[in-house]
XYZ file of C-alpha atoms in Angstrom:
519
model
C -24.153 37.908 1.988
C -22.703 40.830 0.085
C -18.559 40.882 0.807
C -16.781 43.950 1.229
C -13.551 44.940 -1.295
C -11.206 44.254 2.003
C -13.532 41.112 3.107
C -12.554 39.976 -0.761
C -9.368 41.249 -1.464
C -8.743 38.694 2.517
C -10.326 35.945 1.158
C -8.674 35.769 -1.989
C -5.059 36.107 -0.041
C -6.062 33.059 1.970
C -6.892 30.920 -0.990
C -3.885 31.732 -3.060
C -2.052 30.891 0.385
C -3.769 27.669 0.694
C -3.402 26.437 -2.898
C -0.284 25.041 -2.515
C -2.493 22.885 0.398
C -4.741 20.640 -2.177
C -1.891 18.303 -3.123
C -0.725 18.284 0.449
C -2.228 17.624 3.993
C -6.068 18.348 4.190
C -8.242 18.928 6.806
C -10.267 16.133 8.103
C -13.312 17.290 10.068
C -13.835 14.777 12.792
C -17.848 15.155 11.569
C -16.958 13.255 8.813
C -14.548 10.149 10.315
C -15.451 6.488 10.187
C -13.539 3.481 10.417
C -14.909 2.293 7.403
C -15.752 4.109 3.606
C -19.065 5.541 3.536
C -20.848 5.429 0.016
C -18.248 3.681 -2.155
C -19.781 3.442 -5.162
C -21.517 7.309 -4.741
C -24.659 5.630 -5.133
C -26.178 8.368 -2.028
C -24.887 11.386 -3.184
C -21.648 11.216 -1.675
C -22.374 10.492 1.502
C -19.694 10.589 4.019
C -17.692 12.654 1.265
C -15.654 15.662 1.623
C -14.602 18.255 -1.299
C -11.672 20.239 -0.808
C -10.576 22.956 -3.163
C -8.548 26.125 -2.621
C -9.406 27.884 -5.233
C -13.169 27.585 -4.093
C -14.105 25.345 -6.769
C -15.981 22.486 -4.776
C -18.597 22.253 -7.615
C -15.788 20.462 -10.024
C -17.021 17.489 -7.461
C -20.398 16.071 -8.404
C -21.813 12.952 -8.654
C -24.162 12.175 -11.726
C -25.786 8.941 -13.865
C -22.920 6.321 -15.626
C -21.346 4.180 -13.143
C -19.058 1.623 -13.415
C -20.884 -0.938 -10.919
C -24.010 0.859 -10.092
C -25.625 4.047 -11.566
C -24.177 6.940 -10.422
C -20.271 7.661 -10.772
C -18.332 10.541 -9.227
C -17.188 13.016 -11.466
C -14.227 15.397 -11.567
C -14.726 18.713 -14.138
C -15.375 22.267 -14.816
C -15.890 24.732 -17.654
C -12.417 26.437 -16.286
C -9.312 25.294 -15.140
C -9.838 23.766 -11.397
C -8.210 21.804 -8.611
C -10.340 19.526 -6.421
C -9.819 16.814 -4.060
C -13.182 14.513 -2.643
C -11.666 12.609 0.658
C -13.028 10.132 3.259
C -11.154 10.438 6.337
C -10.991 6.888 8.414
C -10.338 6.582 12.225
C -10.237 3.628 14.087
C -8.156 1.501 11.995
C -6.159 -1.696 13.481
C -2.023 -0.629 12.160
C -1.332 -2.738 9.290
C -1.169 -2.734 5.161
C -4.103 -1.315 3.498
C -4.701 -1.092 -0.473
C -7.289 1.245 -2.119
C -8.737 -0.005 -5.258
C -11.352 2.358 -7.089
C -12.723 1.655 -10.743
C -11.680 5.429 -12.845
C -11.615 6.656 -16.038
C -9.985 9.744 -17.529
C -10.101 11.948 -20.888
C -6.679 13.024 -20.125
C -4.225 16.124 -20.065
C -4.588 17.296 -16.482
C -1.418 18.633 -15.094
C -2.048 15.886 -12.346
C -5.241 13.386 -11.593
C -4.582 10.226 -8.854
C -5.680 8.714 -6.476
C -4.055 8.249 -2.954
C -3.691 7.707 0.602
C -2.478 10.334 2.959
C -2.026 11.473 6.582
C -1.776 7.207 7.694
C 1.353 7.910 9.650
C 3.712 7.089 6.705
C 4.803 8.498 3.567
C 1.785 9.183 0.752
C 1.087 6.926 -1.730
C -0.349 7.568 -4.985
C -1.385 6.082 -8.547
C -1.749 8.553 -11.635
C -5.312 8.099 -13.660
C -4.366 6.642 -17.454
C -5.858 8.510 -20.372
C -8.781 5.954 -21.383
C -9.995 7.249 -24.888
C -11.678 4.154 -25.213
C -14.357 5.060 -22.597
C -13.300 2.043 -20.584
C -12.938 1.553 -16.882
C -10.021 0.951 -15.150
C -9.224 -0.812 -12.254
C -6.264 0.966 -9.686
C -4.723 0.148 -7.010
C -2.254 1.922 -4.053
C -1.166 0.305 -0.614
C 0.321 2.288 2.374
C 1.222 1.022 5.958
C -1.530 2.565 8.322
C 0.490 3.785 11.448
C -2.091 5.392 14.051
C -5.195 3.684 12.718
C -6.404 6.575 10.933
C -6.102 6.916 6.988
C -7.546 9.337 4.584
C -8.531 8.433 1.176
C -8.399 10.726 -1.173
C -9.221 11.201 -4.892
C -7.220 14.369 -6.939
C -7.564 16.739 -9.936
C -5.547 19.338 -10.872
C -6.989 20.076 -14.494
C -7.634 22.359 -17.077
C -10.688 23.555 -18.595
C -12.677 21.118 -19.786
C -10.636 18.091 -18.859
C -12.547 15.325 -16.731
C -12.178 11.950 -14.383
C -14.480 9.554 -13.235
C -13.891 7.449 -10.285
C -16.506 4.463 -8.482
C -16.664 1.834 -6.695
C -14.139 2.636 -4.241
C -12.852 -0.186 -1.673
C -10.468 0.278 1.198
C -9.110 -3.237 2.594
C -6.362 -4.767 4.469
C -3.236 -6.075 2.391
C -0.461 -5.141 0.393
C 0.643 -4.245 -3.429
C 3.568 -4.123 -5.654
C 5.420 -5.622 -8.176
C 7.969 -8.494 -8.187
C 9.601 -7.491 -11.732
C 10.918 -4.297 -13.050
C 12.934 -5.210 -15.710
C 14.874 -4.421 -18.887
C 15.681 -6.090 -21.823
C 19.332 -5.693 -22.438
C 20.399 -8.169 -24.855
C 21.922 -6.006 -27.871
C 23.256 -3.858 -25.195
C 27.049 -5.604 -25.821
C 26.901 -4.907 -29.440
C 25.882 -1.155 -28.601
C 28.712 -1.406 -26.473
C 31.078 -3.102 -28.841
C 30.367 -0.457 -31.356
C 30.825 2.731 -28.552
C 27.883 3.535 -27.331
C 28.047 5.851 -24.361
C 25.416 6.292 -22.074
C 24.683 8.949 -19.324
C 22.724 10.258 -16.426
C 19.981 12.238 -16.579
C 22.494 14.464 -15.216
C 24.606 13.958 -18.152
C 27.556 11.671 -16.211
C 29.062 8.906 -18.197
C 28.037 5.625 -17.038
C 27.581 2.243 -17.103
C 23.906 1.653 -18.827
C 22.974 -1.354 -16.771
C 24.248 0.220 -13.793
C 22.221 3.433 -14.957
C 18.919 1.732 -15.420
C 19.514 -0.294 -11.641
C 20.313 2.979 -10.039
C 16.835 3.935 -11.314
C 15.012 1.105 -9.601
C 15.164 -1.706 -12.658
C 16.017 -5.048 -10.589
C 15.348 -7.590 -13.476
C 17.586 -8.110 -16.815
C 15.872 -9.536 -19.773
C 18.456 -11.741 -21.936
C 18.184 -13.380 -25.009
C 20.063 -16.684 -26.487
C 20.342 -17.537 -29.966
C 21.970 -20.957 -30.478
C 24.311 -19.873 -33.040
C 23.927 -15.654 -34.143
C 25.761 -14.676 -37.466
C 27.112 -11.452 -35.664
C 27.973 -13.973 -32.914
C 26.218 -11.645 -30.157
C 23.441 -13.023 -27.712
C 25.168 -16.206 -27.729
C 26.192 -18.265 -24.719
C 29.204 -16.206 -24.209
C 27.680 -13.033 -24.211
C 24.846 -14.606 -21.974
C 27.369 -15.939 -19.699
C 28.915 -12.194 -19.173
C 25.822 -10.440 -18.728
C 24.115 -12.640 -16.150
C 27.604 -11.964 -14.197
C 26.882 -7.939 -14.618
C 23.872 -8.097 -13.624
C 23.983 -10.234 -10.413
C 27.366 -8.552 -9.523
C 24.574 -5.759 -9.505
C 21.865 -7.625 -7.569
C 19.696 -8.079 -9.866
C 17.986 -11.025 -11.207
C 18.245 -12.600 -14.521
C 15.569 -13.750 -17.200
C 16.788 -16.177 -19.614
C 14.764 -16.253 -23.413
C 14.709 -18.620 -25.385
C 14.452 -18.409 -29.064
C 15.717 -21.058 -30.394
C 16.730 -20.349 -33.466
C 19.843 -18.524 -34.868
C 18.172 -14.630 -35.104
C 14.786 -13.210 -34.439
C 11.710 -15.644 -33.145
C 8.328 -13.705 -33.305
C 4.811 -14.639 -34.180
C 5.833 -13.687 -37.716
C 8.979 -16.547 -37.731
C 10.083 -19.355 -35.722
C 12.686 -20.535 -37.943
C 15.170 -23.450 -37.031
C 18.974 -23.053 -36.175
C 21.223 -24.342 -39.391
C 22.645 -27.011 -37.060
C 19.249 -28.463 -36.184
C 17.510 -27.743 -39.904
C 17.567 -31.129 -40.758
C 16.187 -32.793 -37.804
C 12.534 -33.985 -37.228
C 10.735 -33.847 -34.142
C 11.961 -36.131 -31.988
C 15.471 -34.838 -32.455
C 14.124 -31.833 -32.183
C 13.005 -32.163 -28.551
C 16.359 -33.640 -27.640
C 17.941 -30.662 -29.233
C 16.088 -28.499 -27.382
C 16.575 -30.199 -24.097
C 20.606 -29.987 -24.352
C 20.809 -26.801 -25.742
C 18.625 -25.013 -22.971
C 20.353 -27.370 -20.369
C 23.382 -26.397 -21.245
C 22.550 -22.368 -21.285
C 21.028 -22.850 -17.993
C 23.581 -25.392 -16.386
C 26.721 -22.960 -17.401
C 25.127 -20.240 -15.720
C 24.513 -22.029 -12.567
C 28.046 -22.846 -12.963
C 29.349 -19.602 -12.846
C 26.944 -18.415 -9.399
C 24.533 -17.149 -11.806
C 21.328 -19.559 -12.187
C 18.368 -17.794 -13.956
C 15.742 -16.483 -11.798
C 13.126 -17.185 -15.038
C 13.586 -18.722 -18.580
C 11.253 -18.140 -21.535
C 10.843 -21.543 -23.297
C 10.097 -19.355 -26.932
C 9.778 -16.123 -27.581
C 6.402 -14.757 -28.833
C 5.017 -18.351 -29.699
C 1.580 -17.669 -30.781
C 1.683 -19.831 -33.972
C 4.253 -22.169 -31.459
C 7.869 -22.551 -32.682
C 10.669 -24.291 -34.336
C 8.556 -24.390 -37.449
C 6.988 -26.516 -39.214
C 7.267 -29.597 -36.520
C 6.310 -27.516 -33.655
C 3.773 -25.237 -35.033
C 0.409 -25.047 -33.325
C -0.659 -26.882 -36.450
C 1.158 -29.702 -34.875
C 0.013 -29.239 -31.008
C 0.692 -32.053 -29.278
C 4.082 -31.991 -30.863
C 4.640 -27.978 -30.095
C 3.498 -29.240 -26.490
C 6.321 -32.041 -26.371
C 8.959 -29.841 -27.525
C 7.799 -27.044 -24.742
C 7.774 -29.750 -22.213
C 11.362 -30.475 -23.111
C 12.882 -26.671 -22.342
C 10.517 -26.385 -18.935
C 12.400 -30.378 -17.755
C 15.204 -28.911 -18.793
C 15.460 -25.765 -16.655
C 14.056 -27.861 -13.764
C 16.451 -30.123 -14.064
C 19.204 -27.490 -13.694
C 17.315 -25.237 -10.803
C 13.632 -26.247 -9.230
C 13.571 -22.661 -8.137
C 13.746 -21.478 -11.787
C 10.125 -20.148 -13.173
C 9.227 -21.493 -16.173
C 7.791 -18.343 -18.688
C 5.537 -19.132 -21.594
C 5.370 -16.162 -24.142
C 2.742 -14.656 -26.349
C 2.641 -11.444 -28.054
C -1.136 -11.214 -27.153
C -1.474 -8.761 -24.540
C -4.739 -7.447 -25.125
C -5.989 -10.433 -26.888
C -7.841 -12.091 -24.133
C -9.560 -14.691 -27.086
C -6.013 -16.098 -28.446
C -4.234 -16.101 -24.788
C -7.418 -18.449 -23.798
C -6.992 -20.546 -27.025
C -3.124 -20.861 -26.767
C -2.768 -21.652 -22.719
C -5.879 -23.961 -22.692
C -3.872 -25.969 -25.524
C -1.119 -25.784 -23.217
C -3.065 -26.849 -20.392
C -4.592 -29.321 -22.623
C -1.255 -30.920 -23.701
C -0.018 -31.263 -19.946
C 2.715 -28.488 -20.662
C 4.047 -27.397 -17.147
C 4.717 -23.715 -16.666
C 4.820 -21.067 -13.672
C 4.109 -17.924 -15.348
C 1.802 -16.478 -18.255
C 4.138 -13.914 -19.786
C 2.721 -11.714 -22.766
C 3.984 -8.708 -24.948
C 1.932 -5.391 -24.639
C 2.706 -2.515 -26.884
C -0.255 -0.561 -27.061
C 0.458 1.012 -30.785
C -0.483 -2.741 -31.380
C -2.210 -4.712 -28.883
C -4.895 -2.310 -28.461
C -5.937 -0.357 -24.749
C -5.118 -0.994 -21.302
C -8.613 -2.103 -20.307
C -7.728 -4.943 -22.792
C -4.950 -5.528 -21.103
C -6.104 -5.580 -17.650
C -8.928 -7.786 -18.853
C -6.364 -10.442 -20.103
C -4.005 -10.060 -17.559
C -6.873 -10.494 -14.928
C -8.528 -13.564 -16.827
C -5.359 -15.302 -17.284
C -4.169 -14.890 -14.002
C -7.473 -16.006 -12.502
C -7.927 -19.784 -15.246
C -4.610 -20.681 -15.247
C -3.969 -20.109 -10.890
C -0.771 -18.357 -12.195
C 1.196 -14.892 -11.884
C 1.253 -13.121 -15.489
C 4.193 -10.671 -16.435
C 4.439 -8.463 -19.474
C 7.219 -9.813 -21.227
C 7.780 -6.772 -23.536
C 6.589 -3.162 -23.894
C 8.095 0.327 -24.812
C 7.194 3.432 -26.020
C 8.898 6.262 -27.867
C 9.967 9.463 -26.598
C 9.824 10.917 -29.826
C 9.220 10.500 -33.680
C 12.256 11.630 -34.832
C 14.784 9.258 -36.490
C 18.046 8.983 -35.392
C 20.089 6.276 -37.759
C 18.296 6.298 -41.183
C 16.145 3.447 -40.786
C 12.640 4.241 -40.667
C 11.491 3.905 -36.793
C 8.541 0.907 -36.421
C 6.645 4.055 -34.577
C 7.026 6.921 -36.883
C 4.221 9.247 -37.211
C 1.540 10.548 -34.605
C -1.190 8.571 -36.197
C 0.331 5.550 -35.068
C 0.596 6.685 -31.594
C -1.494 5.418 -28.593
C -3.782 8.246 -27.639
C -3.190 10.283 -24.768
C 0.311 9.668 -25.100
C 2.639 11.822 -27.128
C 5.754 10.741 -28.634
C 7.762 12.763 -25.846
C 9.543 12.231 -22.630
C 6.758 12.459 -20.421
C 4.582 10.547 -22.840
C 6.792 7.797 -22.719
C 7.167 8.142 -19.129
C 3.391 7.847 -18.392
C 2.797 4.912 -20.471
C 5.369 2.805 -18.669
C 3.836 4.184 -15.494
C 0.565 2.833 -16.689
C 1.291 -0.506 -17.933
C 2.956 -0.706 -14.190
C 0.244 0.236 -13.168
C -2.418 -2.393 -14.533
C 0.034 -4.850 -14.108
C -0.252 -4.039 -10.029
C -3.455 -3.907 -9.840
C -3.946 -8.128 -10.974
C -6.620 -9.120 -8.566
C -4.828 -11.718 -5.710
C -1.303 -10.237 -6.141
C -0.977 -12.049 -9.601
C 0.681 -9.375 -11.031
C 4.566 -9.585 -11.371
C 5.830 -6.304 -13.137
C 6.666 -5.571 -16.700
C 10.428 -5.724 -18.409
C 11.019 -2.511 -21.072
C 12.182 -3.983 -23.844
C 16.024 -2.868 -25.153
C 15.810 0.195 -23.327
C 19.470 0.955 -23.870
C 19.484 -0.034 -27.695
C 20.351 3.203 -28.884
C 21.667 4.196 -32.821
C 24.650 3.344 -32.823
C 26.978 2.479 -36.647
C 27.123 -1.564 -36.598
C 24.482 -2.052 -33.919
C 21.693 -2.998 -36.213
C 18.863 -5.497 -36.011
C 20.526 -7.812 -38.861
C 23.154 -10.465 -37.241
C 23.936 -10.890 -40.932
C 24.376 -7.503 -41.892
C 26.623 -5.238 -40.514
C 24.966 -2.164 -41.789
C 21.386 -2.569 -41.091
C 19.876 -0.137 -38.837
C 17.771 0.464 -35.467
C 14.250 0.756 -36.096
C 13.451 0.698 -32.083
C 16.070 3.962 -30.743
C 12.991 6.347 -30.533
C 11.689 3.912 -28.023
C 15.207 3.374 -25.796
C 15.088 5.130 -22.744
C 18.206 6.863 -23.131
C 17.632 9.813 -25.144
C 19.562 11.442 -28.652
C 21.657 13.084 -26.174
C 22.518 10.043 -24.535
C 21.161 10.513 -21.396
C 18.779 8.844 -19.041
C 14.867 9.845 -19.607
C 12.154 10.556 -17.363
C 10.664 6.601 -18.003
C 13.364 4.944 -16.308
C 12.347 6.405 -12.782
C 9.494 4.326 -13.193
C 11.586 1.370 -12.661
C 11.467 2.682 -8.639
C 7.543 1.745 -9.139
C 6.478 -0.240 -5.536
């Protein structure tokens, strides 16, 4: 029917007076209630579906052919800029912990696209969409406490032209999510220190960085021990100090191990001086006593480590060349020695095995089946994910979820970061340094680095059976600083890693680190 200019002129007031409504509460026609979803996987058109929008843009809602489980996905997009929520409202529901876990994908750039659970009788929860270039699917997750047995689930677009989402296979179920660990690696953060860094707020007030980053939700620190450092920083003494920082702060301590006197990667796992010399069987008695006696003087002091890493980023094993994974069934002796040795000085401390092979599902099965193999005992998969090098999250969440499923353990990233932007800030060139090495969907900004943390957190939650422990930022308060460089040996070497710190040029406290509040 023809509207008049008044009838118009009305009807336009009301929607720009309900727009503010699409993120918010929603109406939930009782027509449409149920106690339980109604055409998860959109495979009926939608049925049981609602489409809100208050611009009057219901039609960036469709379903159409490509699903992730069955044929038909639904699809969020328009040929102009739109906002759009599809809902299921759910009645009847026994008070409890729910989670909602859909299957999405995203081309990125919308101002905002999640999904979420709203008007349960407790505060809204939510989990952003990732960018997936790669076409994959990705599985989320979100939990909320269900107060009044009704829920409604809801999936959200607010998007410019062109931009799209694809969500399926939507489940609704009884239980809980979260994550265990969200941590930091702070180990140079005494030599920053020693050579006067400052650190602020996002506010811009002088602060303590650890006590920064905890303020923001980080409840894990992430320390490393050499056994004997030319610069003589992440040593025992150093160790020592921080683990009393950071439990003074509540927070719970990670212990790695690289054994050796500077950096252990897949690239080198060279020996201490003071242990060159030895063969294997010394070897395993050297690293015995020296990660008893780490471990032992912090449970001494009222700090025993909540998790140890027995080597850091062992993919071709460690201590080279008597525990390379040339030499398994000695690399597995000389891993069995560190994992008695923490369990000798605290049962309750998990034992971390470490790989930089986050989305490298092939060489995380090779590695831990060795392990497995060789009798090695261990408590938690742990694995590095950068995704400027270990590829996209739908390899991660494939590896994460495989691991975490044949080996009956939880799995942690280890390491990650991001930069917040290309610039350099010391002289050294930064190991991210131009946009063509970026991740896509992510720029080299605040935000970007923001929503790739939030990401990784995210995949991490959503490890099938609660597998999924968190994720530790690695040195996110090594910032450039004169004397703070990556060589023990060399006072002058520089920071390759500040652009990816998550305390800005300015010093102060970027957008990222509120993702350490993560559930």
């Amino acid at each position: 029917m023809y509207a008049t200019k008044r009838g118009r002129r009305r009807a336009a007031a009301l929607a720009a007076s309900l727009s503010g409504l699409l993120l918010a509460a929603l109406p939930a026609p009782s027509a449409h209630a149920a106690t339980t979803l109604t055409d998860p996987g959109f495979e009926s058109g939608a049925t049981g579906w609602s489409t809100y929008s208050a611009g009057g843009q219901n039609a960036a809602s469709f379903t159409e052919a490509g699903g992730h489980g069955g044929s038909t996905r639904l699809s969020h997009w328009s040929a102009s800029a739109y906002k759009v929520e599809t809902y299921q409202y759910l009645t009847g529901l026994t008070d409890g912990t729910y989670t909602l876990t859909a299957w999405v994908r995203s081309g990125g750039g919308q101002n905002s696209v999640y999904i979420a659970l709203r008007n349960c009788g407790s505060a809204e929860q939510r989990t952003d969409l990732p960018p997936t270039a790669d076409g994959a699917w990705i599985r989320l997750v979100t939990s909320v406490k269900v107060v009044g047995g009704a829920c409604t689930i809801s999936l959200n677009s607010d998007a410019h032209a062109g931009e799209w989402a694809n969500f399926d296979d939507i489940t609704f179920a009884p239980g809980s999510t979260g994550l265990t660990v969200k941590g930091g690696d702070l180990s140079t953060l005494p030599k920053n220190e020693a050579h006067g860094a400052v650190y602020r707020s996002a506010s811009g007030t002088t602060g303590d960085a650890m006590g920064l980053l905890k303020s923001a939700g980080m409840n894990y620190v992430r320390l490393k021990v050499w056994v004997n450092p030319a610069d003589g920083f992440n040593d025992k003494a150093h160790v020592l100090a921080m683990a009393k920082r950071a439990k003074a702060l509540g927070m719970k301590v990670l212990v790695d191990f690289h054994y050796s006197d500077s950096w252990a990667d897949p690239g080198k796992q060279n020996k201490p001086a003071a242990w060159s010399g030895h063969g294997y069987a010394q070897l395993r008695t050297d690293v015995y006593d020296h990660t008893y006696d780490m471990l032992n003087a912090l449970k001494a002091q009222g700090t025993t480590a909540d998790m140890v890493q027995i080597g850091n980023e062992i993919n071709a094993g460690m201590l080279w060349p008597e525990g390379s994974t040339d030499h398994w069934s000695q690399l597995a002796g000389l891993l069995t020695s560190g994992a008695n040795a923490a369990k000798a000085v605290s049962s309750g401390t998990q034992v971390a095995l470490h790989l930089a092979e986050g989305g490298d599902n092939a060489g995380t099965r090779w590695w831990f089946d060795n392990a497995v193999a060789y009798g090695v005992p261990f408590d938690v998969v742990a694995l590095s994910y950068y995704g400027y090098w270990h590829g996209p999250l739908s390899g991660l969440q494939a590896n994460l979820d495989d691991a975490a499923a044949r080996y009956g353990k939880p799995v942690l990233v280890a390491e990650t970061a991001y930069a917040h932007t290309l610039a350099d800030a010391d002289g050294l060139e930064n190991n991210i340094a131009t946009a063509d090495q970026l991740v896509s969907g992510y720029p080299a900004t605040p935000a970007g680095q923001a929503a790739n943390l939030r990401d990784v957190l995210n995949v991490v939650e959503a490890v099938p059976g609660g597998r999924g422990l968190g994720a530790v930022y690695w040195e996110p308060a090594w910032t450039a600083v004169s004397g703070s460089g990556w060589d023990p040996a060399d006072p002058s070497s520089g920071n390759a890693w500040e652009n990816q710190a998550l305390f800005g040029y300015d010093q102060k406290l970027l957008p990222a680190a509120n993702w350490f509040s993560h559930r």
